[in-house]
Short mmCIF file of C-alpha atoms in Angstrom, two decimals:
data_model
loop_
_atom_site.label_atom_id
_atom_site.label_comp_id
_atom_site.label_asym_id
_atom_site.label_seq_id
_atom_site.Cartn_x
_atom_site.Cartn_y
_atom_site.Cartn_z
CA UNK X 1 52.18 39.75 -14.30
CA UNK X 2 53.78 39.95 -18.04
CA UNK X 3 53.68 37.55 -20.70
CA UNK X 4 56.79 36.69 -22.99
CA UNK X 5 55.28 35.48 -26.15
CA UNK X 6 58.24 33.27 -27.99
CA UNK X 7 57.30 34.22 -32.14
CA UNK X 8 60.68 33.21 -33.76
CA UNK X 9 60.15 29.99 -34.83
CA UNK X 10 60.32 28.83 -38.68
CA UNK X 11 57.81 25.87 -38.83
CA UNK X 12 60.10 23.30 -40.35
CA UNK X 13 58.02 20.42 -39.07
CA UNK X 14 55.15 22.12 -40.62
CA UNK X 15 56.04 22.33 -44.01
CA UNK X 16 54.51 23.10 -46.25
CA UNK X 17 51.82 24.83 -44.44
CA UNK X 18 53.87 26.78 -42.82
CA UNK X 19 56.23 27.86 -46.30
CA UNK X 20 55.34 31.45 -46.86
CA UNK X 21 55.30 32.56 -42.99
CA UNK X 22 56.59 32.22 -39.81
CA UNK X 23 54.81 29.53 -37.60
CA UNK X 24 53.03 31.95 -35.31
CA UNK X 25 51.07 33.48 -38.40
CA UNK X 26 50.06 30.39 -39.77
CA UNK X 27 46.28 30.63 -39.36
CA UNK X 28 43.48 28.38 -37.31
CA UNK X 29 40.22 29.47 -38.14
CA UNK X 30 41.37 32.16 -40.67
CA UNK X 31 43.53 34.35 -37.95
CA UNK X 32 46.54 33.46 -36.74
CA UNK X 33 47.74 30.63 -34.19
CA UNK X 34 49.41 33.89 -32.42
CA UNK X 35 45.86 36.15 -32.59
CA UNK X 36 44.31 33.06 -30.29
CA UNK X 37 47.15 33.32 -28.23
CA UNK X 38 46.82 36.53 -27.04
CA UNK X 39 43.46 36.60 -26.97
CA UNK X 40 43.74 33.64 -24.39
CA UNK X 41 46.49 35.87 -22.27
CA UNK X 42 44.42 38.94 -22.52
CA UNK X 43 40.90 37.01 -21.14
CA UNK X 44 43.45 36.16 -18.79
CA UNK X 45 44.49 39.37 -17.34
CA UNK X 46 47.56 39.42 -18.88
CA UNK X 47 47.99 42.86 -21.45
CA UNK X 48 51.41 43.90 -21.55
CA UNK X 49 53.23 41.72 -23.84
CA UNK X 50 56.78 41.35 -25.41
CA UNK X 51 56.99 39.17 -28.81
CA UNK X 52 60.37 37.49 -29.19
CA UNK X 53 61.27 37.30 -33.35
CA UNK X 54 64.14 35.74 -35.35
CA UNK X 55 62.45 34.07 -38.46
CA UNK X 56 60.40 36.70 -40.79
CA UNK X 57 59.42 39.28 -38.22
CA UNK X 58 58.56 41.98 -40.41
CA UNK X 59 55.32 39.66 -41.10
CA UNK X 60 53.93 39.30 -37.33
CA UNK X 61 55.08 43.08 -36.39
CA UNK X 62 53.24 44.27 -39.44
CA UNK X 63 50.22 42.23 -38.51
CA UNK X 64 49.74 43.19 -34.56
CA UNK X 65 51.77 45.99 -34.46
CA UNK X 66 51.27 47.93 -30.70
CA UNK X 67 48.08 45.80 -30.19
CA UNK X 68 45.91 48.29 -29.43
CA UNK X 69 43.73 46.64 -31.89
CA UNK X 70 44.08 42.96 -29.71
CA UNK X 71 43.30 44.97 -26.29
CA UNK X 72 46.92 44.23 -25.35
CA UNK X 73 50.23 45.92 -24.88
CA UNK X 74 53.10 44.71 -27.72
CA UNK X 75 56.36 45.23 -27.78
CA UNK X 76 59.15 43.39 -29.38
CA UNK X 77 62.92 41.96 -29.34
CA UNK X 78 64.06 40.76 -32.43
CA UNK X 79 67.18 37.96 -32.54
CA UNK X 80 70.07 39.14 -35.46
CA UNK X 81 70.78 35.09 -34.53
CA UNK X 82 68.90 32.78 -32.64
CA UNK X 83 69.17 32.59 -29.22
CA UNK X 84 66.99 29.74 -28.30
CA UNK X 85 63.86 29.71 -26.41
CA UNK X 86 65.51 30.67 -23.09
CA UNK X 87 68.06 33.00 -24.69
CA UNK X 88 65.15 34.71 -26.46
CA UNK X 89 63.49 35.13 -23.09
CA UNK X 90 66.27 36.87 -21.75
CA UNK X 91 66.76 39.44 -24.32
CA UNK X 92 63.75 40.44 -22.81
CA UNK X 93 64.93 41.20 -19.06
CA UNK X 94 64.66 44.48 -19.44
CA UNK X 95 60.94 44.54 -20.18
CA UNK X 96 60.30 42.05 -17.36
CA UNK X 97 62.20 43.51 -15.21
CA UNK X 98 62.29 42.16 -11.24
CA UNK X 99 58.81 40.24 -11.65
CA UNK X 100 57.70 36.69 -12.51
CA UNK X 101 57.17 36.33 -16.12
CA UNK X 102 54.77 33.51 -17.77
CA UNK X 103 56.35 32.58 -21.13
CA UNK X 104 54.24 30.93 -24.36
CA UNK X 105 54.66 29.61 -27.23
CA UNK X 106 53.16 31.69 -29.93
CA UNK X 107 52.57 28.68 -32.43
CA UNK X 108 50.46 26.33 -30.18
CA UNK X 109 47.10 26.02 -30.14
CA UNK X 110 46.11 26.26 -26.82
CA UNK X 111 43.00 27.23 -24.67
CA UNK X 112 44.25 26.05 -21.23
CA UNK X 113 43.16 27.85 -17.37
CA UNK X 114 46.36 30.40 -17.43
CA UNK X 115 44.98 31.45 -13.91
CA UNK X 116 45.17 28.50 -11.98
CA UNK X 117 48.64 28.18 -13.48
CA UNK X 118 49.53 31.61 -12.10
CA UNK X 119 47.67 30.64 -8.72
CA UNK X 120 49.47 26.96 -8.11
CA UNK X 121 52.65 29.39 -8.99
CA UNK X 122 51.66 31.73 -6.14
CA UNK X 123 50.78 29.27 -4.12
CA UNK X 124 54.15 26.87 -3.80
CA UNK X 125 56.40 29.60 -5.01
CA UNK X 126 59.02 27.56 -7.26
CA UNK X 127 61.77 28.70 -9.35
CA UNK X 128 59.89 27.79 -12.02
CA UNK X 129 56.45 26.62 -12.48
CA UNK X 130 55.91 23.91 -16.28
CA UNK X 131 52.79 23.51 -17.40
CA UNK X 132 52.39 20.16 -18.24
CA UNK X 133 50.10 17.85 -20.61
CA UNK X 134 49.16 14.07 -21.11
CA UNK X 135 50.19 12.22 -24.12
CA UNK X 136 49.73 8.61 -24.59
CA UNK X 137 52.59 9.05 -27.58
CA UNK X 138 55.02 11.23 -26.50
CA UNK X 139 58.44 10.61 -28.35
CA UNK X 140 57.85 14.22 -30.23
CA UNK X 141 57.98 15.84 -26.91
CA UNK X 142 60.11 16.36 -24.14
CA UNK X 143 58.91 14.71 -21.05
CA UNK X 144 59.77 16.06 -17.52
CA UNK X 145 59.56 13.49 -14.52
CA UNK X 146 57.61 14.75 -11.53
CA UNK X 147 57.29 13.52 -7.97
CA UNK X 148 53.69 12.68 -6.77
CA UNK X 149 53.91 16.69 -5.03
CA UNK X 150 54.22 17.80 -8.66
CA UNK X 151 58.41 18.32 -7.83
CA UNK X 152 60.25 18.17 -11.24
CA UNK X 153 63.02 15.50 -10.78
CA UNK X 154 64.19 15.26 -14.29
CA UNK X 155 63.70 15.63 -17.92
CA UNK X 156 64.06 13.32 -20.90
CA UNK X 157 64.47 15.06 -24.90
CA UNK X 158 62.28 13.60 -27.57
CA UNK X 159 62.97 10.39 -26.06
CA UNK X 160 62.53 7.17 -28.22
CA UNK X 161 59.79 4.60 -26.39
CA UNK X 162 62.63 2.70 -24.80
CA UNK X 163 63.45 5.79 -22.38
CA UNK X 164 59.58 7.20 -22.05
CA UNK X 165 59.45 6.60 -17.37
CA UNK X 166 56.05 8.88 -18.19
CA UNK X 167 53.28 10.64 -20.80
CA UNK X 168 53.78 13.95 -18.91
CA UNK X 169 55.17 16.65 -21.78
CA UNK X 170 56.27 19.90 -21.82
CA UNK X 171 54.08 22.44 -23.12
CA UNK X 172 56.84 25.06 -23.62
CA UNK X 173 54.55 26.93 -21.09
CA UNK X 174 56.30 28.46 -17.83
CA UNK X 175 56.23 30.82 -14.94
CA UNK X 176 59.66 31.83 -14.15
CA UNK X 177 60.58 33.54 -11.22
CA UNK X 178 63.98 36.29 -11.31
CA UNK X 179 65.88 33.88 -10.13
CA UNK X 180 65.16 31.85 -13.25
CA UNK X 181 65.45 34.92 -15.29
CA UNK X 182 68.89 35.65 -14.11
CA UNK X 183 70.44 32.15 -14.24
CA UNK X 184 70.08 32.69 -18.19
CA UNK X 185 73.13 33.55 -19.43
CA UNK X 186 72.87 36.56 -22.03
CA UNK X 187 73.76 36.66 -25.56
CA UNK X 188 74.45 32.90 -26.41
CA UNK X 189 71.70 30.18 -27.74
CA UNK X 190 70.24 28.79 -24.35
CA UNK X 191 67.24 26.81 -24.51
CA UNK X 192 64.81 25.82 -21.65
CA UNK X 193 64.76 22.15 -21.68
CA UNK X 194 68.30 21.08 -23.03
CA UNK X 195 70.08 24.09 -21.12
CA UNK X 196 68.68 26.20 -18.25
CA UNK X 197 65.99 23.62 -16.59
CA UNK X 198 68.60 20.66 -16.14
CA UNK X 199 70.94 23.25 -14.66
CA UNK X 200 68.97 24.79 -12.22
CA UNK X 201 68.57 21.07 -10.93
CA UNK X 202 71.82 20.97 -10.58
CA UNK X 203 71.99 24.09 -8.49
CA UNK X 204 69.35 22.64 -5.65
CA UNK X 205 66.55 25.11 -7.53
CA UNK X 206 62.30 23.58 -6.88
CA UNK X 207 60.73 23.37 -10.00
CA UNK X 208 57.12 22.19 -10.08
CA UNK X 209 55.64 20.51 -13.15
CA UNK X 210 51.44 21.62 -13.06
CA UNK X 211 49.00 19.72 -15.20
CA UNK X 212 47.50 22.34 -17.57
CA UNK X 213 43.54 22.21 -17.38
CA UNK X 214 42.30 22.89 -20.99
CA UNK X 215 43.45 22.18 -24.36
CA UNK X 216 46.89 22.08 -25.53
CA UNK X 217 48.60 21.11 -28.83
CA UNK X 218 51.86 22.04 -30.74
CA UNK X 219 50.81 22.47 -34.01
CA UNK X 220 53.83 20.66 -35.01
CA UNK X 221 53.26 18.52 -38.28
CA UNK X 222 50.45 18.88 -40.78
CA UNK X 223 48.77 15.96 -39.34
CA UNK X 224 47.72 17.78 -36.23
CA UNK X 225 47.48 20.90 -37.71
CA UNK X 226 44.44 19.77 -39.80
CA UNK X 227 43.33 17.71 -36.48
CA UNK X 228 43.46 21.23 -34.54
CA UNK X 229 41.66 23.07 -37.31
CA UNK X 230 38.70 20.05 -36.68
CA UNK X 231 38.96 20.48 -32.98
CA UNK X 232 38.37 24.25 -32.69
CA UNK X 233 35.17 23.88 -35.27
CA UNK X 234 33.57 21.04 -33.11
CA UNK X 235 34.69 23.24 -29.78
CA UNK X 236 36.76 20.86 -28.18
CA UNK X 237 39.49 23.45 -28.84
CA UNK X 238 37.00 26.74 -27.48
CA UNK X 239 38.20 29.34 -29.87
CA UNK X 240 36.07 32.09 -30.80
CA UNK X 241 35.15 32.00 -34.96
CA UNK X 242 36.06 35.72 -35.75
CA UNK X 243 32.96 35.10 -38.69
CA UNK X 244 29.26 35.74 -38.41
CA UNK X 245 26.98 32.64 -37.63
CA UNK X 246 24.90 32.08 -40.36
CA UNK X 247 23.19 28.51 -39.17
CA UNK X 248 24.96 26.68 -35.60
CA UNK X 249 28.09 25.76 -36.17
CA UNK X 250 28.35 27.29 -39.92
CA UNK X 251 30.22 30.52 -39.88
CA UNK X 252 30.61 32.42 -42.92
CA UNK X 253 32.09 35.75 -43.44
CA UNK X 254 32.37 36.11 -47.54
CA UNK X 255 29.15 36.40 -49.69
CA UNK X 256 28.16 32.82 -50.74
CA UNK X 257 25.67 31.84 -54.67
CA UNK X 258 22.71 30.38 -53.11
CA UNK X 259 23.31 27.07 -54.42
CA UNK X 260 26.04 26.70 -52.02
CA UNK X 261 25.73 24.23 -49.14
CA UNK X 262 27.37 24.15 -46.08
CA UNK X 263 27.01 21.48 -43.58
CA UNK X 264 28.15 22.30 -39.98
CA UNK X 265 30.18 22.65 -38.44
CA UNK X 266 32.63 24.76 -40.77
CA UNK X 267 33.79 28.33 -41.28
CA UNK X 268 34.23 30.33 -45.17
CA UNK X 269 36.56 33.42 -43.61
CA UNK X 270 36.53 36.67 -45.62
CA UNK X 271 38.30 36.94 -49.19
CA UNK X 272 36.78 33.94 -50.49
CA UNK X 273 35.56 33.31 -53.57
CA UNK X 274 32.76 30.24 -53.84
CA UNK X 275 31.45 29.64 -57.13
CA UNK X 276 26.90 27.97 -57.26
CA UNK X 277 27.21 24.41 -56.18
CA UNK X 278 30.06 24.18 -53.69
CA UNK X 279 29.35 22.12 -50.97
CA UNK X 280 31.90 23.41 -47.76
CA UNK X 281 31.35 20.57 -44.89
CA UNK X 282 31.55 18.75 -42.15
CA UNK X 283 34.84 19.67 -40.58
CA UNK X 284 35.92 22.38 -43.54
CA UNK X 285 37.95 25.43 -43.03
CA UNK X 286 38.09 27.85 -45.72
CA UNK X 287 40.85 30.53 -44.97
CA UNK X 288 41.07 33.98 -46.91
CA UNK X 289 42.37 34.34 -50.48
CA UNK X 290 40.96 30.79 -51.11
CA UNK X 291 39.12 30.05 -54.42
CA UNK X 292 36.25 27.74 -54.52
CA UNK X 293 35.44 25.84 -58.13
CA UNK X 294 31.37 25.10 -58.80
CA UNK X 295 30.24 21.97 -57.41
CA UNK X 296 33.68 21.04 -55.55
CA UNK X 297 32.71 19.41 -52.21
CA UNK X 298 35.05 19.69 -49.41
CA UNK X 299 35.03 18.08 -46.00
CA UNK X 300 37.25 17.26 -42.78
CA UNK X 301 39.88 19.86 -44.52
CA UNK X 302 41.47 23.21 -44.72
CA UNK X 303 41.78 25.05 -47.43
CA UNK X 304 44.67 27.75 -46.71
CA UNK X 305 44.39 29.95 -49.40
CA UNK X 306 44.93 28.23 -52.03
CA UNK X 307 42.31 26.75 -55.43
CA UNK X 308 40.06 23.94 -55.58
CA UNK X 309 38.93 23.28 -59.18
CA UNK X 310 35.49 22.32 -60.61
CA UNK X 311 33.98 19.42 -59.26
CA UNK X 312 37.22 18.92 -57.17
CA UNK X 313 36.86 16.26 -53.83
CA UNK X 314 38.69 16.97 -50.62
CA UNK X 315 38.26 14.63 -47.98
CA UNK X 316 41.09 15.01 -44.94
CA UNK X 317 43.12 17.13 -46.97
CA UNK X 318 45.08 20.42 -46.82
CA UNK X 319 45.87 22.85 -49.67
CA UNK X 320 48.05 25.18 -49.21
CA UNK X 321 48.72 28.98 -49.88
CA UNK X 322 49.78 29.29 -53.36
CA UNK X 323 48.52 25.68 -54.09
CA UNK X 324 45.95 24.81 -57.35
CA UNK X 325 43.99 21.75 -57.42
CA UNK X 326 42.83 20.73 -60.76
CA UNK X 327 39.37 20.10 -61.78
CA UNK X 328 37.91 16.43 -60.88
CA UNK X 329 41.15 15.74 -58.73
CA UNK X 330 40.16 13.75 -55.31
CA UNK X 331 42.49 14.30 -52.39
CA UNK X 332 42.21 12.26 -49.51
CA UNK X 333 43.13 11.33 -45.79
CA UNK X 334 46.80 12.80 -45.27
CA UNK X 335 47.45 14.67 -48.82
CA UNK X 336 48.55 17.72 -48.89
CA UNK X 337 48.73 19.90 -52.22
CA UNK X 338 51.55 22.56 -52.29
CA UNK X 339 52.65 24.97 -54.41
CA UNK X 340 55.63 23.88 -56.85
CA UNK X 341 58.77 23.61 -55.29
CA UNK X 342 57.65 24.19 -51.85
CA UNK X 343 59.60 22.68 -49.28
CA UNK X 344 58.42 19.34 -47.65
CA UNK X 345 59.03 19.10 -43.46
CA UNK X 346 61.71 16.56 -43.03
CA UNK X 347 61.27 13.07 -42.14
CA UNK X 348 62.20 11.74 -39.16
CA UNK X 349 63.06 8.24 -38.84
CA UNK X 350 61.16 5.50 -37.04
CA UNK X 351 61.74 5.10 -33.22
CA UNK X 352 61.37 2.06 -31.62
CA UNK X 353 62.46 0.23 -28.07
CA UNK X 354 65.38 -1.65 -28.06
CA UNK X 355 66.26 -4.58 -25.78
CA UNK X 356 69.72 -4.20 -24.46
CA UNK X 357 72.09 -7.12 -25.87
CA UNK X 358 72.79 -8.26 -22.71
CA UNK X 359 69.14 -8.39 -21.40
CA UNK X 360 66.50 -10.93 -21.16
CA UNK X 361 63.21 -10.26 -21.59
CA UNK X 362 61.55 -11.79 -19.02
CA UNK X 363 57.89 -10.94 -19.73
CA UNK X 364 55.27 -8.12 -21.39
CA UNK X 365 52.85 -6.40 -19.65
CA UNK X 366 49.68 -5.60 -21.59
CA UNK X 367 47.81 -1.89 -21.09
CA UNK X 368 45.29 0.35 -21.95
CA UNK X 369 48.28 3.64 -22.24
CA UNK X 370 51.59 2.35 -22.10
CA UNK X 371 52.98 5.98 -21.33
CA UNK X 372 50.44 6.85 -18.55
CA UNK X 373 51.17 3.42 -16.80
CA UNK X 374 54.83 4.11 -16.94
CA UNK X 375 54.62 7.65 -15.41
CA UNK X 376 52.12 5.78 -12.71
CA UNK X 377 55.24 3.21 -12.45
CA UNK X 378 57.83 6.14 -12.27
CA UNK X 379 56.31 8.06 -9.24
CA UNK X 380 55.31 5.01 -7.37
CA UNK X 381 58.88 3.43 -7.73
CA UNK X 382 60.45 6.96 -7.00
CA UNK X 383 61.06 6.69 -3.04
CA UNK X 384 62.14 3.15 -3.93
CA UNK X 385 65.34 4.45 -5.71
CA UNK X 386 64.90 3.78 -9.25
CA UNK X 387 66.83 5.08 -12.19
CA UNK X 388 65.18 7.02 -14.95
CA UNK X 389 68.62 7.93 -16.79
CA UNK X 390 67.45 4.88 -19.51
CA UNK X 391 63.87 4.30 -19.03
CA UNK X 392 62.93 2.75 -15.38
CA UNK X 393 65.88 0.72 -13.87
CA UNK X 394 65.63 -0.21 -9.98
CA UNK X 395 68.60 -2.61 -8.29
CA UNK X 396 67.98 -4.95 -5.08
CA UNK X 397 70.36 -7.60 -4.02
CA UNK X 398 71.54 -9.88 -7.24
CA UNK X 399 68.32 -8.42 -8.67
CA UNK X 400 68.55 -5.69 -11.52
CA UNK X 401 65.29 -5.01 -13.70
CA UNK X 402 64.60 -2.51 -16.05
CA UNK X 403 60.75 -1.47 -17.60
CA UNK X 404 60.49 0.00 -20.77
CA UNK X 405 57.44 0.48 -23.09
CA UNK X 406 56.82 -2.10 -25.89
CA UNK X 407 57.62 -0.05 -29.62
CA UNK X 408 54.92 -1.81 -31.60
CA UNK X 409 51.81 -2.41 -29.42
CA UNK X 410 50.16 -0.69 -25.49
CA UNK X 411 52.63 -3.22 -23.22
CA UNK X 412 55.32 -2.73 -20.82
CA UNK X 413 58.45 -5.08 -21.22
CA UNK X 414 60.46 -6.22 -18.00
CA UNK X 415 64.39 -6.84 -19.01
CA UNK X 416 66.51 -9.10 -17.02
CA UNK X 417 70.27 -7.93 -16.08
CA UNK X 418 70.90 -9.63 -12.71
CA UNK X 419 70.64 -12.74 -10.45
CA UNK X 420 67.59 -14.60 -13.15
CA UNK X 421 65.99 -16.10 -9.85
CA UNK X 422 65.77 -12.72 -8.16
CA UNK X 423 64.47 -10.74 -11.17
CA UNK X 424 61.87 -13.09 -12.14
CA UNK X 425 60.55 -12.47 -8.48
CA UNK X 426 60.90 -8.41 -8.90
CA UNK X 427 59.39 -8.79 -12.56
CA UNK X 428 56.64 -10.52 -10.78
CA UNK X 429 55.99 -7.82 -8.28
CA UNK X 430 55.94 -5.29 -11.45
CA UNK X 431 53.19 -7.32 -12.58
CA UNK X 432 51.00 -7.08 -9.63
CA UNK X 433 51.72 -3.39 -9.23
CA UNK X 434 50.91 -2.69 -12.90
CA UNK X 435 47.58 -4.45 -12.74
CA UNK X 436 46.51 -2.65 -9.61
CA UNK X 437 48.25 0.82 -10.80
CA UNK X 438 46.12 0.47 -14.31
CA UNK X 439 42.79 -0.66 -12.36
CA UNK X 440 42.96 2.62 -10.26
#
């Protein structure tokens, strides 16, 4: 089988760590997000590759060229103007040719069992296979609504918590058969989850939703890239350090004054500079070009390049590329020091569940994952005949109920919209099934 790596996106959500370079190159453990990505497809028998590029491609081409250094097969097809993830997938038909393809994100960070993807593929023989992930928040992601079987029955964009029916999320990771392949139309902006996945629903097509066994994360906001960077030094993300092991878990690959400390775990990449007295750890990722000032001490953060001055405190920080900070200064949980004029990610504005005006609430329901329960909810109250177009709505009689997840705290709220006597009764038998559905 061939991979499709998708390498075109600009980061915007990752600003400013990501200003300077295209998302795939930004780096996790001093090489970039995209080097552990084919690394994982090549461990996974998968070496001939074709890189999809739009945004900056001259910098990823110029970095893995053919790949003969990688032990893979590279080849490219760059985008004049974006054609979305699915459009960007079929510029490349003529490298996949008649075969199933699996398609990846290049800017995830992700160490997940790509063969027993390709196996459950093999195995049920879908239109396309999704490998899917738990996430007890998942309004950043789009959720896809499976049957018990694993049969994909719908999906829901970036919802807001008043439409999450489950904590299931797309991973942007698939297995498409031809068929899928050729039901993208050429030349236009088509994207999977918006465009071709809903449509091929439409048409009668199976597609299966597999839980991915591993780790996955979009590295999507700065947040989670520094929680990523943490990960894959304490091995919950198991990524190889490309450094020499100089004590366990300390990995060091630049020539260090002997008055430096480093406390594991952590990882000093090549091209850095430490001046006597540093101390580099716990949880500290030094990436190359980065300059060190004597006795700074740096811990749970990433230094990406850029200059920490004398005496300088970092603690759950990130300084970027091209980024200085002074001597003395103390950064702390969340701050992020950018070069000037850098562009910030964008904000985007609170989400919360609403209740419908002409609702009554008739009750919360308290629990330990508010998204897992729902998805338990969702696939138990499938064969029943519930609605998932605006969150989980089932009808019976005079009785009409909808369940939603609370905004502001781990609950489930039950809205009232028919006959009060009847729904108080259906609320009721909610209840029950929650409390068993969370005790399993």
């Amino acid at each position: 089988m061939k991979a499709v790596i998708m390498a075109g996106g600009e980061g915007k959500r990752l600003r400013p760590v990501s200003c300077g370079c295209p998302k795939p190159m930004v780096r996790l453990l001093g090489r970039p997000l995209m080097e552990h990505i084919i690394a994982l497809l090549r461990e996974s028998g998968l070496r001939q590759i074709c890189v999809t590029l739009c945004s900056q491609p001259e910098a990823v081409r110029g970095y893995f060229g053919s790949g003969e250094k990688f032990g893979v097969e590279i080849c490219y097809r760059e985008e004049t103007v974006p054609l979305g993830t699915a459009g960007g997938v079929k510029n490349c038909a003529g490298f996949i040719g008649g075969d199933d393809v699996l398609v990846i994100s290049g800017d995830a960070a992700c160490a997940i069992d790509l063969g027993r993807l390709i196996e459950a593929h093999r195995e049920h023989r879908p239109c396309v296979t999704i490998a899917l992930a738990e996430r007890s928040d998942p309004l950043r992601y789009g959720l896809v609504l499976t049957e018990a079987s694993g049969r994909v029955t719908g999906f829901i964009e970036k919802p807001d918590w008043s439409r999450v029916v489950t904590d299931m999320v797309n991973t942007g990771i698939y297995i498409l058969s031809p068929e899928a392949v050729a039901a993208i139309p050429g030349g236009v902006e088509y994207d999977f989850g918006r465009d071709l996945f809903p449509e091929l629903l439409r048409r009668g097509s199976i597609l299966r939703g597999e839980p991915a066994a591993g780790y996955w994360c979009d590295i999507g906001t700065p947040e989670e890239y520094l929680k990523c960077s943490i990960d894959a030094l304490r091995g919950a993300l198991p990524v190889t350090a490309p450094f020499p092991q100089l004590a366990p878990g300390a990995y060091c690959a630049s020539p260090l004054p002997e008055s430096t400390k480093l406390i594991a775990p952590c990882a000093v990449a090549e091209d850095v500079l430490v001046a006597p007295g540093a101390v580099i750890g716990p949880d500290a990722c030094i990436d190359p070009g980065s300059r060190i000032g004597p006795f700074a001490r740096i811990e749970r953060s990433v230094v990406g390049g850029g200059e920490v001055g004398a005496r300088a405190e970092l603690d759950g920080a990130i300084v970027c590329r091209g980024a200085a900070v002074p001597g003395g200064a103390k950064l702390s949980r969340g701050e992020i020091a950018a070069p000037e004029g850098a562009e910030r990610a964008p904000e985007r504005p609170p989400l919360s569940a609403r209740t419908s005006p002409e609702g009554v609430r008739l009750c919360e329901i308290p629990c330990r994952s508010r998204a897992q329960l729902m998805r338990r909810l969702s696939e138990a109250m499938m064969e029943a005949g519930a609605d998932f177009s605006d969150g989980l709505t089932i009808a019976r009689g005079g009785a009409h109920v909808r369940v939603a997840p609370e905004a502001g705290r781990s609950a489930l709220v039950v809205e009232s919209f028919g006959e009060p006597e009847l729904d108080r009764r259906l609320a009721e038998g909610f209840q029950k099934l929650s409390r068993r559905l969370e005790g399993e």
